[in-house]
mmCIF file of C-alpha atoms in Angstrom:
data_model
loop_
_atom_site.group_PDB
_atom_site.id
_atom_site.type_symbol
_atom_site.label_atom_id
_atom_site.label_comp_id
_atom_site.label_asym_id
_atom_site.label_seq_id
_atom_site.Cartn_x
_atom_site.Cartn_y
_atom_site.Cartn_z
ATOM 1 C CA MET A 77 8.034 17.570 -4.776
ATOM 2 C CA THR A 78 7.721 14.572 -2.890
ATOM 3 C CA ARG A 79 5.198 11.468 -4.356
ATOM 4 C CA LEU A 80 3.596 9.737 -2.134
ATOM 5 C CA GLU A 81 4.052 5.873 -2.530
ATOM 6 C CA ILE A 82 1.548 3.579 -1.863
ATOM 7 C CA TYR A 83 2.506 -0.205 -1.816
ATOM 8 C CA CYS A 84 -0.576 -2.475 -1.752
ATOM 9 C CA ASP A 85 -0.851 -6.231 -1.348
ATOM 10 C CA GLY A 86 -3.841 -8.689 -1.302
ATOM 11 C CA GLY A 87 -4.041 -12.651 -0.668
ATOM 12 C CA CYS A 88 -6.333 -15.278 0.065
ATOM 13 C CA ARG A 89 -5.487 -18.068 1.784
ATOM 14 C CA GLY A 90 -7.366 -21.124 0.486
ATOM 15 C CA ASN A 91 -7.875 -19.478 -2.750
ATOM 16 C CA GLN A 92 -10.346 -21.400 -5.480
ATOM 17 C CA ALA A 93 -11.591 -23.062 -2.076
ATOM 18 C CA GLU A 94 -15.055 -23.002 -1.250
ATOM 19 C CA LYS A 95 -14.129 -21.673 2.005
ATOM 20 C CA ASN A 96 -10.904 -19.180 2.302
ATOM 21 C CA VAL A 97 -10.369 -16.126 3.533
ATOM 22 C CA GLY A 98 -8.512 -13.122 2.057
ATOM 23 C CA GLY A 99 -6.879 -10.066 3.040
ATOM 24 C CA TRP A 100 -5.587 -6.994 1.743
ATOM 25 C CA GLY A 101 -3.305 -4.231 2.935
ATOM 26 C CA ALA A 102 -1.952 -0.883 1.827
ATOM 27 C CA TYR A 103 1.013 0.784 3.271
ATOM 28 C CA LEU A 104 1.467 4.772 2.483
ATOM 29 C CA VAL A 105 4.595 6.445 2.698
ATOM 30 C CA TRP A 106 5.025 10.284 2.129
ATOM 31 C CA GLY A 107 8.487 11.795 3.285
ATOM 32 C CA GLU A 108 8.244 10.939 7.170
ATOM 33 C CA HIS A 109 4.423 9.693 7.150
ATOM 34 C CA GLU A 110 3.260 6.130 6.890
ATOM 35 C CA LYS A 111 -0.263 4.884 7.354
ATOM 36 C CA GLU A 112 -1.458 1.051 7.393
ATOM 37 C CA LEU A 113 -4.470 0.290 6.407
ATOM 38 C CA PHE A 114 -5.972 -3.263 5.897
ATOM 39 C CA GLY A 115 -8.838 -5.573 5.638
ATOM 40 C CA GLY A 116 -10.344 -8.928 4.596
ATOM 41 C CA GLU A 117 -13.288 -11.579 4.708
ATOM 42 C CA ARG A 118 -14.123 -14.790 3.831
ATOM 43 C CA ASN A 119 -14.947 -16.314 0.761
ATOM 44 C CA THR A 120 -13.296 -14.464 -1.617
ATOM 45 C CA THR A 121 -10.303 -14.162 -4.184
ATOM 46 C CA ASN A 122 -6.858 -13.561 -4.140
ATOM 47 C CA ASN A 123 -7.641 -10.935 -7.109
ATOM 48 C CA LYS A 124 -10.218 -9.589 -5.478
ATOM 49 C CA MET A 125 -7.876 -8.750 -2.744
ATOM 50 C CA GLU A 126 -4.967 -7.419 -4.765
ATOM 51 C CA LEU A 127 -7.676 -4.901 -6.128
ATOM 52 C CA MET A 128 -8.767 -3.859 -2.733
ATOM 53 C CA GLY A 129 -5.636 -3.193 -1.566
ATOM 54 C CA ALA A 130 -4.873 -0.178 -4.714
ATOM 55 C CA ILE A 131 -8.485 0.908 -4.126
ATOM 56 C CA GLU A 132 -8.310 1.702 -0.523
ATOM 57 C CA GLY A 133 -5.021 2.509 -0.650
ATOM 58 C CA LEU A 134 -5.895 5.486 -2.743
ATOM 59 C CA ARG A 135 -9.222 5.891 -0.818
ATOM 60 C CA ALA A 136 -7.190 7.178 2.027
ATOM 61 C CA ILE A 137 -5.564 9.928 0.395
ATOM 62 C CA LYS A 138 -7.475 13.334 0.797
ATOM 63 C CA ASN A 139 -5.370 15.624 -1.247
ATOM 64 C CA LYS A 140 -5.494 14.406 -4.403
ATOM 65 C CA ASN A 141 -3.302 17.158 -6.096
ATOM 66 C CA VAL A 142 -0.341 14.931 -4.759
ATOM 67 C CA PRO A 143 1.833 12.887 -7.098
ATOM 68 C CA VAL A 144 1.775 9.093 -6.433
ATOM 69 C CA ASP A 145 3.532 6.185 -7.325
ATOM 70 C CA VAL A 146 1.159 2.971 -6.651
ATOM 71 C CA TYR A 147 3.434 -0.454 -6.259
ATOM 72 C CA VAL A 148 1.865 -3.551 -6.804
ATOM 73 C CA ASP A 149 3.551 -7.025 -7.026
ATOM 74 C CA SER A 150 0.265 -8.225 -8.678
ATOM 75 C CA ALA A 151 0.747 -8.172 -12.639
ATOM 76 C CA TYR A 152 -3.157 -8.896 -13.098
ATOM 77 C CA VAL A 153 -3.793 -5.345 -10.971
ATOM 78 C CA LEU A 154 -0.993 -3.412 -13.168
ATOM 79 C CA ASN A 155 -1.666 -4.942 -16.763
ATOM 80 C CA GLY A 156 -5.225 -4.022 -15.963
ATOM 81 C CA ILE A 157 -5.653 -1.001 -14.746
ATOM 82 C CA THR A 158 -2.951 0.309 -17.267
ATOM 83 C CA GLN A 159 -4.010 -1.381 -20.053
ATOM 84 C CA TRP A 160 -6.934 -4.039 -20.084
ATOM 85 C CA ILE A 161 -8.997 -1.598 -18.605
ATOM 86 C CA PHE A 162 -9.193 1.019 -21.908
ATOM 87 C CA GLY A 163 -10.337 -2.164 -23.774
ATOM 88 C CA TRP A 164 -12.505 -3.995 -21.936
ATOM 89 C CA MET A 165 -14.316 -0.950 -21.701
ATOM 90 C CA LYS A 166 -14.794 -0.420 -25.677
ATOM 91 C CA LYS A 167 -16.187 -3.721 -25.724
ATOM 92 C CA GLY A 168 -18.435 -3.187 -22.939
ATOM 93 C CA TRP A 169 -16.955 -5.053 -20.399
ATOM 94 C CA VAL A 170 -16.328 -8.069 -21.988
ATOM 95 C CA ASN A 171 -12.790 -9.832 -22.104
ATOM 96 C CA SER A 172 -10.728 -11.554 -25.195
ATOM 97 C CA LYS A 173 -12.868 -14.507 -24.825
ATOM 98 C CA LYS A 174 -15.978 -12.537 -24.942
ATOM 99 C CA GLU A 175 -16.499 -13.305 -21.427
ATOM 100 C CA PRO A 176 -17.958 -10.841 -18.604
ATOM 101 C CA VAL A 177 -14.908 -9.212 -17.230
ATOM 102 C CA ALA A 178 -14.260 -10.541 -13.795
ATOM 103 C CA ASN A 179 -14.557 -8.329 -10.600
ATOM 104 C CA LYS A 180 -15.691 -5.552 -12.842
ATOM 105 C CA GLU A 181 -17.526 -3.103 -10.477
ATOM 106 C CA LEU A 182 -13.810 -3.002 -8.375
ATOM 107 C CA TRP A 183 -12.177 -2.208 -11.546
ATOM 108 C CA GLN A 184 -14.414 0.648 -12.059
ATOM 109 C CA GLU A 185 -13.762 1.567 -8.180
ATOM 110 C CA LEU A 186 -10.052 1.489 -9.196
ATOM 111 C CA LEU A 187 -10.123 3.357 -12.415
ATOM 112 C CA ALA A 188 -12.591 6.139 -10.670
ATOM 113 C CA GLN A 189 -10.148 6.578 -7.906
ATOM 114 C CA LYS A 190 -6.982 6.542 -10.562
ATOM 115 C CA ASN A 191 -8.541 9.522 -12.416
ATOM 116 C CA MET A 192 -8.827 11.757 -9.732
ATOM 117 C CA PHE A 193 -5.321 12.369 -9.415
ATOM 118 C CA PRO A 194 -3.725 13.831 -11.962
ATOM 119 C CA ASP A 195 -0.469 12.503 -11.614
ATOM 120 C CA ILE A 196 -0.338 8.752 -10.496
ATOM 121 C CA THR A 197 2.032 6.217 -11.640
ATOM 122 C CA PHE A 198 1.588 2.476 -11.165
ATOM 123 C CA HIS A 199 4.693 -0.051 -10.715
ATOM 124 C CA LYS A 200 5.215 -3.662 -10.666
ATOM 125 C CA VAL A 201 7.040 -4.873 -7.839
ATOM 126 C CA LYS A 202 8.480 -8.661 -7.258
ATOM 127 C CA GLY A 203 6.886 -10.107 -4.372
ATOM 128 C CA HIS A 204 8.073 -11.861 -1.061
ATOM 129 C CA SER A 205 11.525 -10.065 -2.099
ATOM 130 C CA THR A 206 13.581 -7.032 -0.866
ATOM 131 C CA ASN A 207 11.182 -4.204 -1.533
ATOM 132 C CA ALA A 208 10.285 -3.329 2.204
ATOM 133 C CA GLY A 209 7.115 -1.179 1.093
ATOM 134 C CA ASN A 210 5.700 -4.760 -0.631
ATOM 135 C CA ASN A 211 6.702 -6.929 2.746
ATOM 136 C CA LYS A 212 4.840 -4.344 4.928
ATOM 137 C CA ALA A 213 1.792 -4.241 2.637
ATOM 138 C CA ASP A 214 2.350 -8.539 2.782
ATOM 139 C CA GLU A 215 2.113 -8.205 6.254
ATOM 140 C CA LEU A 216 -0.993 -6.158 6.738
ATOM 141 C CA ALA A 217 -3.047 -8.512 4.317
ATOM 142 C CA ASN A 218 -1.711 -11.262 6.578
ATOM 143 C CA ARG A 219 -2.584 -9.272 9.400
ATOM 144 C CA ALA A 220 -6.228 -8.717 8.129
ATOM 145 C CA MET A 221 -6.372 -12.817 7.300
ATOM 146 C CA ASP A 222 -5.369 -14.025 10.966
ATOM 147 C CA MET A 223 -8.025 -11.324 12.377
ATOM 148 C CA VAL A 224 -10.667 -12.359 10.265
ATOM 149 C CA LEU A 225 -9.792 -16.081 11.104
ATOM 150 C CA ALA A 226 -10.456 -14.990 14.420
ATOM 151 C CA GLY A 227 -13.047 -12.955 14.513
ATOM 152 C CA LYS A 228 -11.807 -9.423 15.315
ATOM 153 C CA LEU A 229 -12.135 -8.042 11.347
#
């Protein structure tokens, strides 16, 4: 059976500055079918945008029974959804430093989306490299940032 591929990326120009712009992109591929999704906002973080790319990519899939491969270039997203989240939940959403988990609501939403799929695997890819799908997701995230700055998104 064909697996649906989702390539996700997020970015933030001026990350951690008081004023910045962020964008996320999700590029979905199933056989010959492709779908491009993107969005962005002001005064956000890179990590939030990385999470939004994965969340919105999964939300866009109508048939939750299709096998899915999610490709991310963010170790934060990959480790968070495949490892850390289980400890956070057990410990009442505190991290290893005994501090509240950052982006808790986004992590909860990503987990909810992930749990809708009986066959889903997350993969790490190298960002800004030779992976065409990841490069497309990066392009979409940058398009979103440009559109936010231009007041078109």
